[in-house]
Amino acid sequence: MARDTSREAREAAPDDAGGAGGLARVAAEAGVSVSTVSKVLHGRSDVASRTRARVQRLLEQHGYGAAPRGRAVPTALAPGGLIDFVIGELDGPWAAQLVRGAEAALHAVGMGLVVSATHEREGGPARNWLDALAERPTRGAILVVPSLTKEHRAELARLGLPFALIAPAEEPPPGVPWVGATNWPGGLAATRHLVRLGHRRIAVIGGPPDRLASRARVDGYRSALEEAGLPYDPALVRYGDFSRGPAYDHALDLLRLPDRPTAIFAGSDQQALSTYRAADRLGLRVPTDLSVVGFDDLDFADWVTPRLTTVRTPLPEMAAVATRMVLTLLAGQAPETTRVEVASELVVRDSTAPPPRAPGS
């Protein structure tokens, strides 16, 4: 079978032009292939430690003193060092729980975490987080970004940075490591709970319709309605962005319908809080007049009044799993699987109850 050497050639060519003797000479003296020398030069982790040390010593002798763009060359399995955690926005408890899980997993192995945000909601071009990764001695990356393009993946490979995604907007290509939650079963469980309480007019406020998690949660809602023999009514379906603002307007709109819902399944706990506020504005009480279910089980869910029934998404565990994937790749090994969905769980509290009785019933 012919071997694809195009990437190796691209990496090696610039260095051969300016180095003392070129990568081929280093490879001959080290008794390894040019590909192996290129991997060491560019900080990739899939080289045995003894071979790496021998090649690195020869690279320094021939004038190749540093990795490209100022990155320090990581050593596979060596203790210490940093892993980057890149997320769209840092505001809110959702991000805090993910960071907590990643930091705990790294602390256990004596490594540190660098956290940065791409600030996607601020308008204008997003921060070039790949440039930031290339300019510091990062050994790997945990990415909570909505989109990871083919070009992004190619640059991460060129930099020799193992990575894993958390809750990607779309299912990544085969071989790309990622961690998510069981969103469809979570939406199913939330809606089943409301059906079993006796609700028949159940609305849903989802996240962005183009996000994998949001679609899966709404699909779970639809499946529970179908299972119960209840009609799917598009008038009871709204899509927001998992934050509080749009959900408030959607909840007001739903609760002002002539035949308003008696329950709302919110696609996130923050959307559930907005539903609380909308109900209060219209003089409705939760759960006497309206039952509400959230999703995530963020810290405040057990502190609001009434305490929120929600679907627990184990965010710290998701981040820990993604972190362990990166550490496995950093050690030159393949993860047992590149796709992990951590189980969600319905947590019943005080925000759900049987629907109010119709007058005269």
mmCIF file of C-alpha atoms in Angstrom:
data_model
loop_
_atom_site.group_PDB
_atom_site.id
_atom_site.type_symbol
_atom_site.label_atom_id
_atom_site.label_comp_id
_atom_site.label_asym_id
_atom_site.label_seq_id
_atom_site.Cartn_x
_atom_site.Cartn_y
_atom_site.Cartn_z
ATOM 1 C CA MET A 1 0.000 0.000 0.000
ATOM 2 C CA ALA A 2 1.356 3.422 -0.897
ATOM 3 C CA ARG A 3 2.173 5.592 2.075
ATOM 4 C CA ASP A 4 0.767 9.130 2.222
ATOM 5 C CA THR A 5 3.777 11.331 2.886
ATOM 6 C CA SER A 6 2.265 14.656 1.825
ATOM 7 C CA ARG A 7 1.900 15.920 5.406
ATOM 8 C CA GLU A 8 5.401 14.809 6.313
ATOM 9 C CA ALA A 9 6.755 16.610 3.274
ATOM 10 C CA ARG A 10 4.894 19.792 4.126
ATOM 11 C CA GLU A 11 6.276 19.747 7.667
ATOM 12 C CA ALA A 12 9.807 18.827 6.688
ATOM 13 C CA ALA A 13 10.354 21.025 3.659
ATOM 14 C CA PRO A 14 10.620 24.425 5.396
ATOM 15 C CA ASP A 15 12.978 23.020 8.013
ATOM 16 C CA ASP A 16 15.244 21.325 5.444
ATOM 17 C CA ALA A 17 15.644 24.631 3.693
ATOM 18 C CA GLY A 18 17.091 26.391 6.717
ATOM 19 C CA GLY A 19 18.542 23.666 8.970
ATOM 20 C CA ALA A 20 22.151 22.526 9.201
ATOM 21 C CA GLY A 21 22.119 19.365 7.132
ATOM 22 C CA GLY A 22 18.299 18.967 7.094
ATOM 23 C CA LEU A 23 15.935 16.536 8.714
ATOM 24 C CA ALA A 24 17.152 13.678 6.531
ATOM 25 C CA ARG A 25 20.633 13.950 8.055
ATOM 26 C CA VAL A 26 19.159 14.011 11.589
ATOM 27 C CA ALA A 27 17.061 10.955 10.735
ATOM 28 C CA ALA A 28 20.101 9.065 9.402
ATOM 29 C CA GLU A 29 22.189 9.836 12.486
ATOM 30 C CA ALA A 30 19.354 8.859 14.827
ATOM 31 C CA GLY A 31 18.519 5.720 12.900
ATOM 32 C CA VAL A 32 14.876 6.681 12.462
ATOM 33 C CA SER A 33 12.629 7.877 9.642
ATOM 34 C CA VAL A 34 12.229 11.492 8.562
ATOM 35 C CA SER A 35 8.605 11.157 9.694
ATOM 36 C CA THR A 36 9.742 10.415 13.269
ATOM 37 C CA VAL A 37 12.107 13.393 13.267
ATOM 38 C CA SER A 38 9.287 15.622 12.013
ATOM 39 C CA LYS A 39 6.994 14.381 14.779
ATOM 40 C CA VAL A 40 9.571 15.237 17.453
ATOM 41 C CA LEU A 41 10.248 18.635 15.918
ATOM 42 C CA HIS A 42 6.570 19.528 15.851
ATOM 43 C CA GLY A 43 5.829 18.326 19.368
ATOM 44 C CA ARG A 44 3.705 15.290 18.549
ATOM 45 C CA SER A 45 3.339 12.773 21.342
ATOM 46 C CA ASP A 46 3.351 9.441 19.479
ATOM 47 C CA VAL A 47 7.122 8.841 19.750
ATOM 48 C CA ALA A 48 8.802 6.628 22.359
ATOM 49 C CA SER A 49 10.529 8.640 25.094
ATOM 50 C CA ARG A 50 14.026 7.237 24.433
ATOM 51 C CA THR A 51 13.719 7.864 20.705
ATOM 52 C CA ARG A 52 12.377 11.366 21.380
ATOM 53 C CA ALA A 53 15.323 12.220 23.615
ATOM 54 C CA ARG A 54 17.864 10.956 21.050
ATOM 55 C CA VAL A 55 16.221 12.828 18.178
ATOM 56 C CA GLN A 56 15.766 16.001 20.211
ATOM 57 C CA ARG A 57 19.452 16.005 21.121
ATOM 58 C CA LEU A 58 20.440 15.689 17.451
ATOM 59 C CA LEU A 59 17.931 18.357 16.417
ATOM 60 C CA GLU A 60 19.516 20.784 18.856
ATOM 61 C CA GLN A 61 22.973 19.925 17.531
ATOM 62 C CA HIS A 62 21.813 20.696 14.007
ATOM 63 C CA GLY A 63 20.215 23.994 14.937
ATOM 64 C CA TYR A 64 16.589 22.962 15.462
ATOM 65 C CA GLY A 65 16.192 24.366 18.943
ATOM 66 C CA ALA A 66 12.470 24.966 19.323
ATOM 67 C CA ALA A 67 9.097 23.813 18.123
ATOM 68 C CA PRO A 68 7.324 25.973 15.526
ATOM 69 C CA ARG A 69 5.703 29.251 16.546
ATOM 70 C CA GLY A 70 7.313 29.228 19.957
ATOM 71 C CA ARG A 71 5.621 26.099 21.343
ATOM 72 C CA ALA A 72 7.616 24.065 23.815
ATOM 73 C CA VAL A 73 8.012 20.416 22.821
ATOM 74 C CA PRO A 74 6.006 18.248 25.230
ATOM 75 C CA THR A 75 7.358 14.916 26.377
ATOM 76 C CA ALA A 76 4.908 12.014 26.351
ATOM 77 C CA LEU A 77 4.026 10.726 29.819
ATOM 78 C CA ALA A 78 6.194 13.344 31.521
ATOM 79 C CA PRO A 79 4.581 14.772 34.673
ATOM 80 C CA GLY A 80 3.539 18.405 34.887
ATOM 81 C CA GLY A 81 2.576 20.789 32.123
ATOM 82 C CA LEU A 82 -0.630 22.436 31.037
ATOM 83 C CA ILE A 83 -3.792 21.451 29.201
ATOM 84 C CA ASP A 84 -5.928 24.153 27.582
ATOM 85 C CA PHE A 85 -9.677 24.381 28.169
ATOM 86 C CA VAL A 86 -11.334 26.469 25.442
ATOM 87 C CA ILE A 87 -15.019 27.397 25.747
ATOM 88 C CA GLY A 88 -17.296 29.818 23.957
ATOM 89 C CA GLU A 89 -18.297 31.801 27.050
ATOM 90 C CA LEU A 90 -17.276 31.608 30.699
ATOM 91 C CA ASP A 91 -20.360 33.199 32.223
ATOM 92 C CA GLY A 92 -22.768 31.006 34.097
ATOM 93 C CA PRO A 93 -22.666 27.856 36.207
ATOM 94 C CA TRP A 94 -22.677 25.502 33.177
ATOM 95 C CA ALA A 95 -19.138 26.555 32.253
ATOM 96 C CA ALA A 96 -18.043 26.521 35.892
ATOM 97 C CA GLN A 97 -19.071 22.877 36.345
ATOM 98 C CA LEU A 98 -17.189 21.804 33.230
ATOM 99 C CA VAL A 99 -14.043 23.634 34.291
ATOM 100 C CA ARG A 100 -14.294 22.084 37.746
ATOM 101 C CA GLY A 101 -14.428 18.574 36.306
ATOM 102 C CA ALA A 102 -11.471 19.115 33.978
ATOM 103 C CA GLU A 103 -9.334 20.734 36.679
ATOM 104 C CA ALA A 104 -9.981 17.909 39.147
ATOM 105 C CA ALA A 105 -8.965 15.275 36.593
ATOM 106 C CA LEU A 106 -5.746 17.127 35.775
ATOM 107 C CA HIS A 107 -4.929 17.860 39.409
ATOM 108 C CA ALA A 108 -5.034 14.123 40.072
ATOM 109 C CA VAL A 109 -2.147 13.592 37.632
ATOM 110 C CA GLY A 110 -0.145 16.677 38.588
ATOM 111 C CA MET A 111 -1.071 18.857 35.632
ATOM 112 C CA GLY A 112 -2.549 22.333 35.354
ATOM 113 C CA LEU A 113 -5.418 23.869 33.395
ATOM 114 C CA VAL A 114 -5.439 27.053 31.297
ATOM 115 C CA VAL A 115 -8.969 28.370 30.677
ATOM 116 C CA SER A 116 -9.857 30.740 27.855
ATOM 117 C CA ALA A 117 -13.048 31.910 26.151
ATOM 118 C CA THR A 118 -13.675 32.596 22.484
ATOM 119 C CA HIS A 119 -16.346 35.242 23.339
ATOM 120 C CA GLU A 120 -18.632 34.171 20.520
ATOM 121 C CA ARG A 121 -21.629 36.248 21.610
ATOM 122 C CA GLU A 122 -19.795 39.578 21.620
ATOM 123 C CA GLY A 123 -19.995 40.086 17.856
ATOM 124 C CA GLY A 124 -17.227 40.472 15.332
ATOM 125 C CA PRO A 125 -14.622 37.815 14.620
ATOM 126 C CA ALA A 126 -14.122 35.173 17.289
ATOM 127 C CA ARG A 127 -10.806 35.076 19.073
ATOM 128 C CA ASN A 128 -8.296 32.957 17.215
ATOM 129 C CA TRP A 129 -7.941 30.363 19.914
ATOM 130 C CA LEU A 130 -5.718 28.188 17.762
ATOM 131 C CA ASP A 131 -3.096 30.937 17.628
ATOM 132 C CA ALA A 132 -3.213 31.156 21.405
ATOM 133 C CA LEU A 133 -2.662 27.410 21.727
ATOM 134 C CA ALA A 134 0.286 27.555 19.354
ATOM 135 C CA GLU A 135 2.020 30.300 21.304
ATOM 136 C CA ARG A 136 2.181 28.632 24.721
ATOM 137 C CA PRO A 137 3.560 25.300 25.976
ATOM 138 C CA THR A 138 0.231 23.498 25.888
ATOM 139 C CA ARG A 139 0.249 19.707 25.840
ATOM 140 C CA GLY A 140 -3.358 19.187 24.776
ATOM 141 C CA ALA A 141 -6.769 20.816 24.524
ATOM 142 C CA ILE A 142 -10.309 20.276 25.810
ATOM 143 C CA LEU A 143 -12.643 22.097 23.449
ATOM 144 C CA VAL A 144 -16.179 23.306 24.167
ATOM 145 C CA VAL A 145 -16.610 25.119 20.867
ATOM 146 C CA PRO A 146 -19.689 24.953 18.614
ATOM 147 C CA SER A 147 -17.740 24.217 15.461
ATOM 148 C CA LEU A 148 -14.476 22.417 14.795
ATOM 149 C CA THR A 149 -13.765 22.601 11.094
ATOM 150 C CA LYS A 150 -11.556 20.370 8.986
ATOM 151 C CA GLU A 151 -9.025 23.205 8.951
ATOM 152 C CA HIS A 152 -9.084 23.413 12.756
ATOM 153 C CA ARG A 153 -8.444 19.681 13.039
ATOM 154 C CA ALA A 154 -5.590 19.855 10.540
ATOM 155 C CA GLU A 155 -3.928 22.684 12.495
ATOM 156 C CA LEU A 156 -4.280 20.818 15.783
ATOM 157 C CA ALA A 157 -2.639 17.802 14.156
ATOM 158 C CA ARG A 158 0.172 19.975 12.794
ATOM 159 C CA LEU A 159 0.785 21.350 16.251
ATOM 160 C CA GLY A 160 0.812 17.824 17.678
ATOM 161 C CA LEU A 161 -1.965 18.671 20.143
ATOM 162 C CA PRO A 162 -4.272 15.856 21.245
ATOM 163 C CA PHE A 163 -7.802 17.148 21.875
ATOM 164 C CA ALA A 164 -11.325 16.118 22.810
ATOM 165 C CA LEU A 165 -14.645 17.889 22.306
ATOM 166 C CA ILE A 166 -17.412 18.383 24.866
ATOM 167 C CA ALA A 167 -21.044 18.728 23.702
ATOM 168 C CA PRO A 168 -20.276 19.559 20.061
ATOM 169 C CA ALA A 169 -23.009 21.258 18.029
ATOM 170 C CA GLU A 170 -22.921 18.480 15.431
ATOM 171 C CA GLU A 171 -21.717 14.905 15.633
ATOM 172 C CA PRO A 172 -18.002 14.998 14.708
ATOM 173 C CA PRO A 173 -16.477 12.824 11.995
ATOM 174 C CA PRO A 174 -15.412 9.278 12.936
ATOM 175 C CA GLY A 175 -12.213 9.186 14.948
ATOM 176 C CA VAL A 176 -12.638 12.616 16.548
ATOM 177 C CA PRO A 177 -12.917 12.124 20.342
ATOM 178 C CA TRP A 178 -15.952 13.717 21.967
ATOM 179 C CA VAL A 179 -18.148 13.522 25.044
ATOM 180 C CA GLY A 180 -21.820 14.374 25.326
ATOM 181 C CA ALA A 181 -24.860 13.605 27.450
ATOM 182 C CA THR A 182 -27.759 11.254 26.766
ATOM 183 C CA ASN A 183 -29.986 14.087 25.584
ATOM 184 C CA TRP A 184 -32.737 12.093 23.857
ATOM 185 C CA PRO A 185 -33.345 9.847 26.893
ATOM 186 C CA GLY A 186 -33.308 12.977 29.053
ATOM 187 C CA GLY A 187 -36.020 14.668 26.993
ATOM 188 C CA LEU A 188 -37.998 11.433 27.001
ATOM 189 C CA ALA A 189 -37.777 11.077 30.805
ATOM 190 C CA ALA A 190 -38.743 14.708 31.438
ATOM 191 C CA THR A 191 -41.839 14.510 29.257
ATOM 192 C CA ARG A 192 -42.845 11.061 30.515
ATOM 193 C CA HIS A 193 -42.797 12.463 34.039
ATOM 194 C CA LEU A 194 -45.209 15.217 33.055
ATOM 195 C CA VAL A 195 -47.474 12.799 31.181
ATOM 196 C CA ARG A 196 -47.629 10.472 34.192
ATOM 197 C CA LEU A 197 -48.689 13.401 36.360
ATOM 198 C CA GLY A 198 -51.668 13.832 34.041
ATOM 199 C CA HIS A 199 -50.554 16.699 31.792
ATOM 200 C CA ARG A 200 -51.847 16.690 28.237
ATOM 201 C CA ARG A 201 -50.884 20.184 27.055
ATOM 202 C CA ILE A 202 -47.094 20.078 27.380
ATOM 203 C CA ALA A 203 -44.930 22.724 25.714
ATOM 204 C CA VAL A 204 -41.185 22.653 25.096
ATOM 205 C CA ILE A 205 -38.642 25.459 24.875
ATOM 206 C CA GLY A 206 -35.544 24.047 23.224
ATOM 207 C CA GLY A 207 -32.113 25.434 22.553
ATOM 208 C CA PRO A 208 -30.852 26.380 19.072
ATOM 209 C CA PRO A 209 -32.435 24.066 16.477
ATOM 210 C CA ASP A 210 -29.081 23.577 14.760
ATOM 211 C CA ARG A 211 -27.440 22.069 17.852
ATOM 212 C CA LEU A 212 -27.276 18.307 18.318
ATOM 213 C CA ALA A 213 -28.210 18.442 22.025
ATOM 214 C CA SER A 214 -31.234 20.664 21.443
ATOM 215 C CA ARG A 215 -32.651 18.541 18.650
ATOM 216 C CA ALA A 216 -32.146 15.363 20.675
ATOM 217 C CA ARG A 217 -33.976 16.789 23.701
ATOM 218 C CA VAL A 218 -36.934 17.911 21.593
ATOM 219 C CA ASP A 219 -36.960 14.537 19.800
ATOM 220 C CA GLY A 220 -37.169 12.845 23.211
ATOM 221 C CA TYR A 221 -40.125 15.100 24.049
ATOM 222 C CA ARG A 222 -41.875 14.126 20.808
ATOM 223 C CA SER A 223 -41.227 10.436 21.425
ATOM 224 C CA ALA A 224 -42.803 10.631 24.884
ATOM 225 C CA LEU A 225 -45.906 12.323 23.447
ATOM 226 C CA GLU A 226 -46.208 9.659 20.754
ATOM 227 C CA GLU A 227 -45.728 6.918 23.341
ATOM 228 C CA ALA A 228 -48.620 8.368 25.361
ATOM 229 C CA GLY A 229 -50.865 8.789 22.322
ATOM 230 C CA LEU A 230 -50.775 12.588 22.611
ATOM 231 C CA PRO A 231 -50.685 14.779 19.501
ATOM 232 C CA TYR A 232 -47.565 16.775 18.631
ATOM 233 C CA ASP A 233 -48.626 20.421 18.393
ATOM 234 C CA PRO A 234 -46.071 22.718 16.676
ATOM 235 C CA ALA A 235 -47.745 25.676 18.403
ATOM 236 C CA LEU A 236 -46.339 24.379 21.704
ATOM 237 C CA VAL A 237 -42.732 24.194 20.469
ATOM 238 C CA ARG A 238 -40.258 27.067 20.733
ATOM 239 C CA TYR A 239 -36.489 27.310 20.191
ATOM 240 C CA GLY A 240 -34.159 29.645 22.091
ATOM 241 C CA ASP A 241 -30.451 29.582 22.839
ATOM 242 C CA PHE A 242 -30.286 27.798 26.233
ATOM 243 C CA SER A 243 -29.962 31.202 27.981
ATOM 244 C CA ARG A 244 -32.554 33.154 29.955
ATOM 245 C CA GLY A 245 -33.496 36.036 27.629
ATOM 246 C CA PRO A 246 -35.243 34.416 24.649
ATOM 247 C CA ALA A 247 -36.806 31.761 26.867
ATOM 248 C CA TYR A 248 -38.637 34.440 28.878
ATOM 249 C CA ASP A 249 -40.326 35.797 25.758
ATOM 250 C CA HIS A 250 -41.146 32.277 24.543
ATOM 251 C CA ALA A 251 -42.675 31.344 27.893
ATOM 252 C CA LEU A 252 -44.827 34.490 27.931
ATOM 253 C CA ASP A 253 -46.019 33.702 24.422
ATOM 254 C CA LEU A 254 -46.905 30.117 25.334
ATOM 255 C CA LEU A 255 -48.674 31.061 28.563
ATOM 256 C CA ARG A 256 -50.791 33.685 26.755
ATOM 257 C CA LEU A 257 -52.243 31.116 24.363
ATOM 258 C CA PRO A 258 -56.044 30.705 24.682
ATOM 259 C CA ASP A 259 -55.497 27.011 25.458
ATOM 260 C CA ARG A 260 -52.246 27.461 27.340
ATOM 261 C CA PRO A 261 -50.005 24.544 28.328
ATOM 262 C CA THR A 262 -50.218 23.185 31.861
ATOM 263 C CA ALA A 263 -46.550 22.164 31.763
ATOM 264 C CA ILE A 264 -43.376 23.379 30.070
ATOM 265 C CA PHE A 265 -40.265 21.306 29.483
ATOM 266 C CA ALA A 266 -37.355 23.748 29.249
ATOM 267 C CA GLY A 267 -34.186 22.741 27.402
ATOM 268 C CA SER A 268 -31.956 24.126 30.158
ATOM 269 C CA ASP A 269 -32.226 25.171 33.791
ATOM 270 C CA GLN A 270 -31.698 28.801 32.813
ATOM 271 C CA GLN A 271 -34.636 28.575 30.434
ATOM 272 C CA ALA A 272 -36.644 27.040 33.267
ATOM 273 C CA LEU A 273 -35.882 30.069 35.461
ATOM 274 C CA SER A 274 -37.151 32.323 32.688
ATOM 275 C CA THR A 275 -40.331 30.256 32.631
ATOM 276 C CA TYR A 276 -40.717 30.807 36.389
ATOM 277 C CA ARG A 277 -40.428 34.547 35.843
ATOM 278 C CA ALA A 278 -42.912 34.578 32.962
ATOM 279 C CA ALA A 279 -45.427 32.595 35.009
ATOM 280 C CA ASP A 280 -45.058 34.997 37.916
ATOM 281 C CA ARG A 281 -45.618 37.987 35.654
ATOM 282 C CA LEU A 282 -48.896 36.473 34.472
ATOM 283 C CA GLY A 283 -50.023 35.604 38.004
ATOM 284 C CA LEU A 284 -49.483 31.857 37.595
ATOM 285 C CA ARG A 285 -48.014 29.735 40.374
ATOM 286 C CA VAL A 286 -45.476 26.943 39.922
ATOM 287 C CA PRO A 287 -46.441 24.103 40.237
ATOM 288 C CA THR A 288 -50.099 24.798 41.160
ATOM 289 C CA ASP A 289 -50.941 26.380 37.797
ATOM 290 C CA LEU A 290 -47.914 25.359 35.760
ATOM 291 C CA SER A 291 -45.394 22.529 36.054
ATOM 292 C CA VAL A 292 -41.834 23.194 34.886
ATOM 293 C CA VAL A 293 -38.975 20.807 34.137
ATOM 294 C CA GLY A 294 -35.446 21.973 33.341
ATOM 295 C CA PHE A 295 -32.312 20.306 32.025
ATOM 296 C CA ASP A 296 -28.736 20.213 33.448
ATOM 297 C CA ASP A 297 -29.301 20.281 37.235
ATOM 298 C CA LEU A 298 -27.085 23.271 37.818
ATOM 299 C CA ASP A 299 -26.249 24.248 41.391
ATOM 300 C CA PHE A 300 -29.121 26.724 41.741
ATOM 301 C CA ALA A 301 -31.773 24.138 40.795
ATOM 302 C CA ASP A 302 -31.951 22.897 44.388
ATOM 303 C CA TRP A 303 -32.066 26.437 45.809
ATOM 304 C CA VAL A 304 -34.752 28.235 43.809
ATOM 305 C CA THR A 305 -38.356 28.266 44.999
ATOM 306 C CA PRO A 306 -39.941 25.937 44.185
ATOM 307 C CA ARG A 307 -36.985 23.581 43.867
ATOM 308 C CA LEU A 308 -36.608 22.705 40.208
ATOM 309 C CA THR A 309 -37.410 19.301 38.765
ATOM 310 C CA THR A 310 -34.753 18.802 36.111
ATOM 311 C CA VAL A 311 -32.697 16.322 34.122
ATOM 312 C CA ARG A 312 -29.252 15.992 35.636
ATOM 313 C CA THR A 313 -26.440 16.255 33.125
ATOM 314 C CA PRO A 314 -23.212 15.210 34.882
ATOM 315 C CA LEU A 315 -21.156 18.113 33.547
ATOM 316 C CA PRO A 316 -18.068 17.610 35.768
ATOM 317 C CA GLU A 317 -18.002 13.940 34.807
ATOM 318 C CA MET A 318 -18.284 14.819 31.111
ATOM 319 C CA ALA A 319 -15.304 17.152 31.420
ATOM 320 C CA ALA A 320 -13.331 14.544 33.363
ATOM 321 C CA VAL A 321 -13.971 11.929 30.663
ATOM 322 C CA ALA A 322 -12.848 14.348 27.943
ATOM 323 C CA THR A 323 -9.741 15.162 29.964
ATOM 324 C CA ARG A 324 -8.848 11.494 30.351
ATOM 325 C CA MET A 325 -9.234 11.082 26.582
ATOM 326 C CA VAL A 326 -6.679 13.839 26.025
ATOM 327 C CA LEU A 327 -4.280 12.317 28.567
ATOM 328 C CA THR A 328 -4.597 8.914 26.889
ATOM 329 C CA LEU A 329 -3.772 10.437 23.506
ATOM 330 C CA LEU A 330 -0.909 12.386 25.048
ATOM 331 C CA ALA A 331 0.565 9.092 26.239
ATOM 332 C CA GLY A 332 0.541 7.832 22.667
ATOM 333 C CA GLN A 333 -2.384 5.470 23.209
ATOM 334 C CA ALA A 334 -5.825 5.290 21.616
ATOM 335 C CA PRO A 335 -8.914 5.836 23.811
ATOM 336 C CA GLU A 336 -11.167 2.809 24.234
ATOM 337 C CA THR A 337 -13.805 4.728 22.305
ATOM 338 C CA THR A 338 -13.890 8.156 20.670
ATOM 339 C CA ARG A 339 -17.568 8.733 21.457
ATOM 340 C CA VAL A 340 -18.882 8.763 25.032
ATOM 341 C CA GLU A 341 -22.385 9.756 26.127
ATOM 342 C CA VAL A 342 -22.634 10.169 29.888
ATOM 343 C CA ALA A 343 -26.014 9.150 31.301
ATOM 344 C CA SER A 344 -28.516 11.836 32.279
ATOM 345 C CA GLU A 345 -31.032 11.316 35.093
ATOM 346 C CA LEU A 346 -34.381 12.845 35.982
ATOM 347 C CA VAL A 347 -34.328 14.564 39.387
ATOM 348 C CA VAL A 348 -37.856 15.148 40.701
ATOM 349 C CA ARG A 349 -38.258 18.092 43.084
ATOM 350 C CA ASP A 350 -41.044 20.582 43.733
ATOM 351 C CA SER A 351 -41.747 22.331 40.415
ATOM 352 C CA THR A 352 -44.005 19.606 39.000
ATOM 353 C CA ALA A 353 -47.459 18.464 40.100
ATOM 354 C CA PRO A 354 -50.691 17.184 38.546
ATOM 355 C CA PRO A 355 -52.388 19.780 36.310
ATOM 356 C CA PRO A 356 -55.007 22.090 37.798
ATOM 357 C CA ARG A 357 -58.566 20.854 37.625
ATOM 358 C CA ALA A 358 -60.860 22.477 35.127
ATOM 359 C CA PRO A 359 -63.692 24.542 36.691
ATOM 360 C CA GLY A 360 -66.607 22.332 37.583
ATOM 361 C CA SER A 361 -64.684 19.082 37.293
#
